[in-house]
Short mmCIF file of C-alpha atoms in Angstrom, two decimals:
data_model
loop_
_atom_site.label_atom_id
_atom_site.label_comp_id
_atom_site.label_asym_id
_atom_site.label_seq_id
_atom_site.Cartn_x
_atom_site.Cartn_y
_atom_site.Cartn_z
CA UNK A 1274 66.13 101.42 83.14
CA UNK A 1275 64.63 101.23 86.66
CA UNK A 1276 67.68 99.16 87.68
CA UNK A 1277 70.00 101.92 86.36
CA UNK A 1278 67.97 104.69 88.00
CA UNK A 1279 68.09 103.08 91.44
CA UNK A 1280 71.85 102.54 91.13
CA UNK A 1281 72.20 106.14 89.97
CA UNK A 1282 70.26 107.56 92.93
CA UNK A 1283 72.32 105.53 95.41
CA UNK A 1284 75.50 106.53 93.60
CA UNK A 1285 74.53 110.19 93.80
CA UNK A 1286 73.92 109.88 97.54
CA UNK A 1287 77.40 108.36 97.93
CA UNK A 1288 78.87 111.23 95.90
CA UNK A 1289 76.94 113.69 98.05
CA UNK A 1290 78.46 112.13 101.17
CA UNK A 1291 82.01 111.31 100.10
CA UNK A 1292 82.87 113.14 96.88
CA UNK A 1293 86.13 111.95 95.35
CA UNK A 1294 88.41 110.58 98.12
CA UNK A 1295 92.04 111.04 97.05
CA UNK A 1296 93.03 107.64 98.47
CA UNK A 1297 90.50 105.78 96.31
CA UNK A 1298 91.44 104.74 92.77
CA UNK A 1299 89.40 106.53 90.15
CA UNK A 1300 88.51 104.99 86.78
CA UNK A 1301 88.57 108.38 85.05
CA UNK A 1302 92.25 108.65 85.97
CA UNK A 1303 92.74 105.28 84.30
CA UNK A 1304 91.08 106.66 81.17
CA UNK A 1305 93.37 109.68 81.40
CA UNK A 1306 96.41 107.40 81.71
CA UNK A 1307 95.24 105.39 78.70
CA UNK A 1308 94.77 108.60 76.71
CA UNK A 1309 98.27 109.86 77.59
CA UNK A 1310 99.85 106.50 76.76
CA UNK A 1311 98.04 105.97 73.44
CA UNK A 1312 98.92 109.35 71.93
CA UNK A 1313 102.55 108.53 71.09
CA UNK A 1314 102.03 105.23 69.21
CA UNK A 1315 99.11 106.58 67.18
CA UNK A 1316 101.11 109.68 66.23
CA UNK A 1317 104.03 107.46 65.21
CA UNK A 1318 101.98 105.40 62.74
CA UNK A 1319 100.72 108.30 60.63
CA UNK A 1320 102.64 110.99 58.73
CA UNK A 1321 103.37 114.38 60.32
CA UNK A 1322 101.00 116.25 58.02
CA UNK A 1323 97.60 117.87 58.49
CA UNK A 1324 95.79 114.90 56.96
CA UNK A 1325 98.00 112.42 58.79
CA UNK A 1326 97.37 114.00 62.18
CA UNK A 1327 93.63 114.25 61.54
CA UNK A 1328 93.53 110.54 60.65
CA UNK A 1329 95.68 109.59 63.62
CA UNK A 1330 93.36 111.56 65.89
CA UNK A 1331 90.32 109.65 64.67
CA UNK A 1332 91.84 106.20 65.23
CA UNK A 1333 93.29 107.33 68.56
CA UNK A 1334 89.91 108.57 69.84
CA UNK A 1335 88.07 105.45 68.66
CA UNK A 1336 90.64 103.26 70.42
CA UNK A 1337 90.41 105.12 73.75
CA UNK A 1338 86.60 105.21 73.71
CA UNK A 1339 86.32 101.54 72.69
CA UNK A 1340 88.64 100.31 75.44
CA UNK A 1341 87.09 102.62 78.07
CA UNK A 1342 83.62 101.30 77.23
CA UNK A 1343 84.38 97.64 76.58
CA UNK A 1344 86.34 97.00 79.79
CA UNK A 1345 83.57 98.04 82.23
CA UNK A 1346 80.99 96.27 80.04
CA UNK A 1347 82.99 93.03 80.25
CA UNK A 1348 83.58 93.41 84.00
CA UNK A 1349 79.86 93.99 84.65
CA UNK A 1350 78.94 91.00 82.47
CA UNK A 1351 81.33 88.70 84.36
CA UNK A 1352 80.25 90.01 87.78
CA UNK A 1353 76.57 89.51 86.86
CA UNK A 1354 77.36 85.86 86.12
CA UNK A 1355 78.41 85.54 89.76
CA UNK A 1356 75.60 87.59 91.32
CA UNK A 1357 73.10 90.12 90.01
CA UNK A 1358 73.26 91.89 93.37
CA UNK A 1359 77.04 92.14 93.16
CA UNK A 1360 76.61 93.65 89.68
CA UNK A 1361 74.10 96.11 91.12
CA UNK A 1362 76.56 97.08 93.87
CA UNK A 1363 79.22 97.66 91.22
CA UNK A 1364 76.79 99.85 89.25
CA UNK A 1365 76.17 101.91 92.38
CA UNK A 1366 79.90 102.25 93.04
CA UNK A 1367 80.73 103.26 89.47
CA UNK A 1368 77.81 105.71 89.34
CA UNK A 1369 79.24 107.29 92.49
CA UNK A 1370 82.64 107.62 90.82
CA UNK A 1371 81.36 108.94 87.49
CA UNK A 1372 79.32 111.77 89.05
CA UNK A 1373 81.35 114.78 90.16
CA UNK A 1374 78.92 117.08 92.00
CA UNK A 1375 80.65 116.93 95.39
CA UNK A 1376 84.19 117.30 94.01
CA UNK A 1377 83.06 120.25 91.88
CA UNK A 1378 81.62 121.91 94.96
CA UNK A 1379 84.65 121.08 97.10
CA UNK A 1380 87.18 122.52 94.64
CA UNK A 1381 85.16 125.67 93.97
CA UNK A 1382 84.56 126.24 97.68
CA UNK A 1383 88.33 126.29 98.21
CA UNK A 1384 88.29 129.41 96.03
CA UNK A 1385 85.39 130.77 98.08
CA UNK A 1386 87.21 130.26 101.38
CA UNK A 1387 90.40 131.91 100.09
CA UNK A 1388 88.49 134.95 98.80
CA UNK A 1389 86.50 135.20 102.02
CA UNK A 1390 89.79 135.29 103.95
CA UNK A 1391 91.14 138.00 101.65
CA UNK A 1392 93.90 135.71 100.33
CA UNK A 1393 93.97 136.64 96.64
CA UNK A 1394 97.11 134.64 95.76
CA UNK A 1395 95.70 131.58 97.49
CA UNK A 1396 92.43 132.07 95.62
CA UNK A 1397 94.27 132.37 92.30
CA UNK A 1398 96.10 129.13 92.99
CA UNK A 1399 92.87 127.38 94.00
CA UNK A 1400 91.02 128.52 90.90
CA UNK A 1401 93.96 127.54 88.67
CA UNK A 1402 93.22 123.92 89.64
CA UNK A 1403 89.76 124.01 88.06
CA UNK A 1404 90.11 126.37 85.06
CA UNK A 1405 92.25 126.33 81.92
CA UNK A 1406 92.89 130.07 81.71
CA UNK A 1407 95.84 132.01 83.10
CA UNK A 1408 95.07 133.15 86.64
CA UNK A 1409 98.06 135.37 87.52
CA UNK A 1410 96.32 138.56 86.38
CA UNK A 1411 92.89 137.85 87.86
CA UNK A 1412 91.39 140.31 90.31
CA UNK A 1413 89.19 139.14 93.19
CA UNK A 1414 86.14 139.54 90.96
CA UNK A 1415 87.93 137.74 88.14
CA UNK A 1416 88.74 134.79 90.39
CA UNK A 1417 85.15 134.60 91.68
CA UNK A 1418 83.80 134.82 88.12
CA UNK A 1419 86.13 132.04 86.92
CA UNK A 1420 84.94 129.76 89.74
CA UNK A 1421 81.26 130.53 89.05
CA UNK A 1422 81.75 129.85 85.32
CA UNK A 1423 83.46 126.53 86.05
CA UNK A 1424 80.65 125.32 88.30
CA UNK A 1425 78.05 126.45 85.77
CA UNK A 1426 79.77 124.80 82.79
CA UNK A 1427 80.59 121.59 84.66
CA UNK A 1428 77.03 121.32 85.91
CA UNK A 1429 76.54 119.76 82.51
CA UNK A 1430 79.88 118.05 81.75
CA UNK A 1431 80.52 116.75 85.25
CA UNK A 1432 77.04 116.07 86.58
CA UNK A 1433 73.91 116.29 84.43
CA UNK A 1434 75.34 114.86 81.19
CA UNK A 1435 76.89 111.78 82.83
CA UNK A 1436 73.69 111.43 84.88
CA UNK A 1437 71.68 111.21 81.64
CA UNK A 1438 73.99 108.55 80.19
CA UNK A 1439 73.96 106.60 83.47
CA UNK A 1440 70.16 106.71 83.57
CA UNK A 1441 69.86 105.36 80.04
CA UNK A 1442 72.62 102.75 79.97
CA UNK A 1443 74.23 102.47 83.38
CA UNK A 1444 78.00 102.72 83.91
CA UNK A 1445 78.79 101.34 80.44
CA UNK A 1446 77.26 104.40 78.77
CA UNK A 1447 78.55 106.51 81.65
CA UNK A 1448 82.14 105.47 80.90
CA UNK A 1449 81.51 105.95 77.19
CA UNK A 1450 80.57 109.56 77.90
CA UNK A 1451 83.41 110.18 80.34
CA UNK A 1452 85.99 108.78 77.91
CA UNK A 1453 84.90 111.27 75.24
CA UNK A 1454 84.86 114.07 77.81
CA UNK A 1455 88.36 113.10 79.01
CA UNK A 1456 89.67 113.04 75.46
CA UNK A 1457 88.38 116.55 74.87
CA UNK A 1458 89.91 117.84 78.11
CA UNK A 1459 93.32 116.36 77.24
CA UNK A 1460 93.70 116.79 73.48
CA UNK A 1461 90.82 119.03 72.37
CA UNK A 1462 92.93 122.20 72.19
CA UNK A 1463 93.42 124.55 69.25
CA UNK A 1464 97.18 124.87 69.74
CA UNK A 1465 100.10 123.70 67.61
CA UNK A 1466 100.22 120.26 69.22
CA UNK A 1467 96.55 119.34 69.03
CA UNK A 1468 94.99 121.53 66.34
CA UNK A 1469 94.61 118.56 63.97
CA UNK A 1470 95.29 115.53 66.16
CA UNK A 1471 92.67 116.56 68.73
CA UNK A 1472 90.04 117.90 66.36
CA UNK A 1473 87.99 114.71 66.12
CA UNK A 1474 87.96 114.34 69.92
CA UNK A 1475 86.79 117.93 70.34
CA UNK A 1476 84.05 117.58 67.72
CA UNK A 1477 82.91 114.25 69.17
CA UNK A 1478 82.58 115.89 72.58
CA UNK A 1479 80.56 118.74 71.04
CA UNK A 1480 78.17 116.28 69.39
CA UNK A 1481 77.79 114.11 72.48
CA UNK A 1482 77.08 117.13 74.69
CA UNK A 1483 74.74 118.93 72.31
CA UNK A 1484 71.50 117.66 73.86
CA UNK A 1485 72.74 117.25 77.48
CA UNK A 1486 74.05 120.83 77.55
CA UNK A 1487 70.67 122.20 76.54
CA UNK A 1488 68.86 119.98 79.02
CA UNK A 1489 71.31 121.16 81.69
CA UNK A 1490 70.65 124.79 80.85
CA UNK A 1491 66.90 124.28 81.10
CA UNK A 1492 67.33 122.41 84.39
CA UNK A 1493 69.33 125.32 85.83
CA UNK A 1494 66.56 127.69 84.78
CA UNK A 1495 63.87 125.45 86.31
CA UNK A 1496 65.94 124.95 89.48
CA UNK A 1497 66.52 128.68 90.04
CA UNK A 1498 63.50 129.22 92.35
CA UNK A 1499 64.42 126.05 94.27
CA UNK A 1500 67.82 127.64 94.94
CA UNK A 1501 66.29 131.00 95.88
CA UNK A 1502 67.47 132.68 92.68
CA UNK A 1503 65.87 134.61 89.82
CA UNK A 1504 64.03 132.25 87.45
CA UNK A 1505 62.82 135.08 85.16
CA UNK A 1506 66.34 136.41 84.77
CA UNK A 1507 67.64 132.88 84.17
CA UNK A 1508 65.13 132.27 81.36
CA UNK A 1509 65.70 135.69 79.78
CA UNK A 1510 69.50 135.39 79.68
CA UNK A 1511 69.35 131.72 78.69
CA UNK A 1512 67.28 132.60 75.62
CA UNK A 1513 69.43 135.63 74.76
CA UNK A 1514 73.02 134.54 75.47
CA UNK A 1515 73.14 130.75 75.28
CA UNK A 1516 75.05 130.94 71.98
CA UNK A 1517 77.62 133.51 73.15
CA UNK A 1518 80.56 131.11 73.11
CA UNK A 1519 82.88 129.53 70.56
CA UNK A 1520 81.72 126.15 71.85
CA UNK A 1521 78.16 125.24 70.85
CA UNK A 1522 77.50 123.94 74.36
CA UNK A 1523 79.42 125.90 77.04
CA UNK A 1524 77.21 128.99 77.10
CA UNK A 1525 74.00 127.01 77.65
CA UNK A 1526 74.58 126.53 81.38
CA UNK A 1527 76.64 129.70 81.85
CA UNK A 1528 73.77 131.79 80.47
CA UNK A 1529 71.24 130.18 82.80
CA UNK A 1530 73.56 130.66 85.80
CA UNK A 1531 74.39 134.27 84.90
CA UNK A 1532 70.72 135.15 84.57
CA UNK A 1533 69.71 133.45 87.80
CA UNK A 1534 72.51 135.20 89.71
CA UNK A 1535 72.04 138.58 88.01
CA UNK A 1536 75.71 138.88 87.01
CA UNK A 1537 77.82 138.99 83.86
CA UNK A 1538 80.08 136.03 83.05
CA UNK A 1539 82.57 135.16 80.29
CA UNK A 1540 84.28 137.97 78.36
CA UNK A 1541 87.97 138.30 77.47
CA UNK A 1542 90.44 135.88 79.09
CA UNK A 1543 94.14 135.01 78.98
CA UNK A 1544 95.29 131.56 77.88
CA UNK A 1545 98.97 130.56 77.72
CA UNK A 1546 100.01 134.21 77.81
CA UNK A 1547 97.68 135.30 74.99
CA UNK A 1548 94.52 137.41 75.38
CA UNK A 1549 91.44 135.93 73.71
CA UNK A 1550 88.46 138.18 72.95
CA UNK A 1551 85.17 136.59 73.99
CA UNK A 1552 81.58 137.80 74.17
CA UNK A 1553 80.02 138.34 77.57
CA UNK A 1554 77.12 136.35 79.00
CA UNK A 1555 74.49 138.02 81.18
CA UNK A 1556 74.03 141.58 82.42
CA UNK A 1557 76.39 143.25 84.90
CA UNK A 1558 73.64 144.19 87.35
CA UNK A 1559 76.27 143.91 90.10
CA UNK A 1560 79.87 142.68 90.46
CA UNK A 1561 80.51 138.96 90.80
CA UNK A 1562 81.43 138.20 94.43
CA UNK A 1563 82.65 135.17 96.34
CA UNK A 1564 79.15 134.51 97.70
CA UNK A 1565 78.10 133.76 94.11
CA UNK A 1566 80.27 130.63 94.28
CA UNK A 1567 78.02 129.32 97.06
CA UNK A 1568 74.91 130.36 95.18
CA UNK A 1569 75.90 128.64 91.93
CA UNK A 1570 76.74 125.44 93.82
CA UNK A 1571 73.29 125.56 95.41
CA UNK A 1572 71.83 126.02 91.93
CA UNK A 1573 73.84 123.08 90.59
CA UNK A 1574 72.61 120.76 93.35
CA UNK A 1575 69.01 121.86 92.86
CA UNK A 1576 69.31 121.11 89.13
CA UNK A 1577 70.79 117.65 89.82
CA UNK A 1578 67.99 116.76 92.24
CA UNK A 1579 65.45 117.90 89.66
CA UNK A 1580 67.19 115.78 86.99
CA UNK A 1581 67.10 112.71 89.24
CA UNK A 1582 63.41 113.23 89.95
CA UNK A 1583 62.65 113.54 86.23
CA UNK A 1584 64.74 110.45 85.43
CA UNK A 1585 62.89 108.43 88.08
CA UNK A 1586 59.54 109.65 86.76
CA UNK A 1587 60.54 108.77 83.19
CA UNK A 1588 61.57 105.27 84.28
CA UNK A 1589 58.23 104.81 86.03
CA UNK A 1590 56.29 105.95 82.97
CA UNK A 1591 58.28 103.65 80.66
CA UNK A 1592 57.65 100.70 82.98
CA UNK A 1593 53.90 101.38 82.96
CA UNK A 1594 53.87 101.69 79.16
CA UNK A 1595 55.98 98.66 78.36
#
């Protein structure tokens, strides 16, 4: 575990410095390509019925996860046969690629810059790159709120959750997690195309994120004073509103962020031209503004640093005990 933790810390520092360079191949894109390719043959094998699509979705998800986990495991095994230090360098590199703190900040800060310049259409376009909802109707506050929600939610999915899996099992478990997360983002929709075929992928993602989402929410609460935000408000709203979402996990981090910022998140939103009624998270003590995008990024980074410190401490304790 100490080996994984050291690789993880170095990988995080690389992510902090470089983010996700567009010129560099990214293994998560490869998982996405595998997911897109595998859908058609698995659909073709099973009947076009509710049961058939549910079954196809199970085999499809197992295939994508198995390949996405087995390939890096085999590569690491073969590299370690050559040199343990080369394997360690590969762990560092893959940890850097699996974590998404810098890219999350970069994309959300594009929204911040557009709002700060008063360019609402530019801000809508920027936020459309990181959210699934329709953005054409969003006001300035709506755009800022969408960006804040995305950073808060992805503090778990994109940073803390993969960090936990990396700490426990290195890139092999990291890729296992990211493959499930990618499946959910690509087929885990409740629309006509994926209602049955993507159900297993969506439920698997819910199960896998159940504990990490709650850890992430608690980390955001604990990190609030480190980010200069309201820890009492974060804890109060986290306890009260962390179940105010159709997903069992999404509101955990959104509630902590809303409370620490003193704003109201979530609520009704448009998806594919249809308005969906959703409960709110937090209290509207003031409007959500573009500066909240900076604040929530600061909160996210404080939570990640706290998570790394706890992981390192846990590794040290385990080493002393065993």
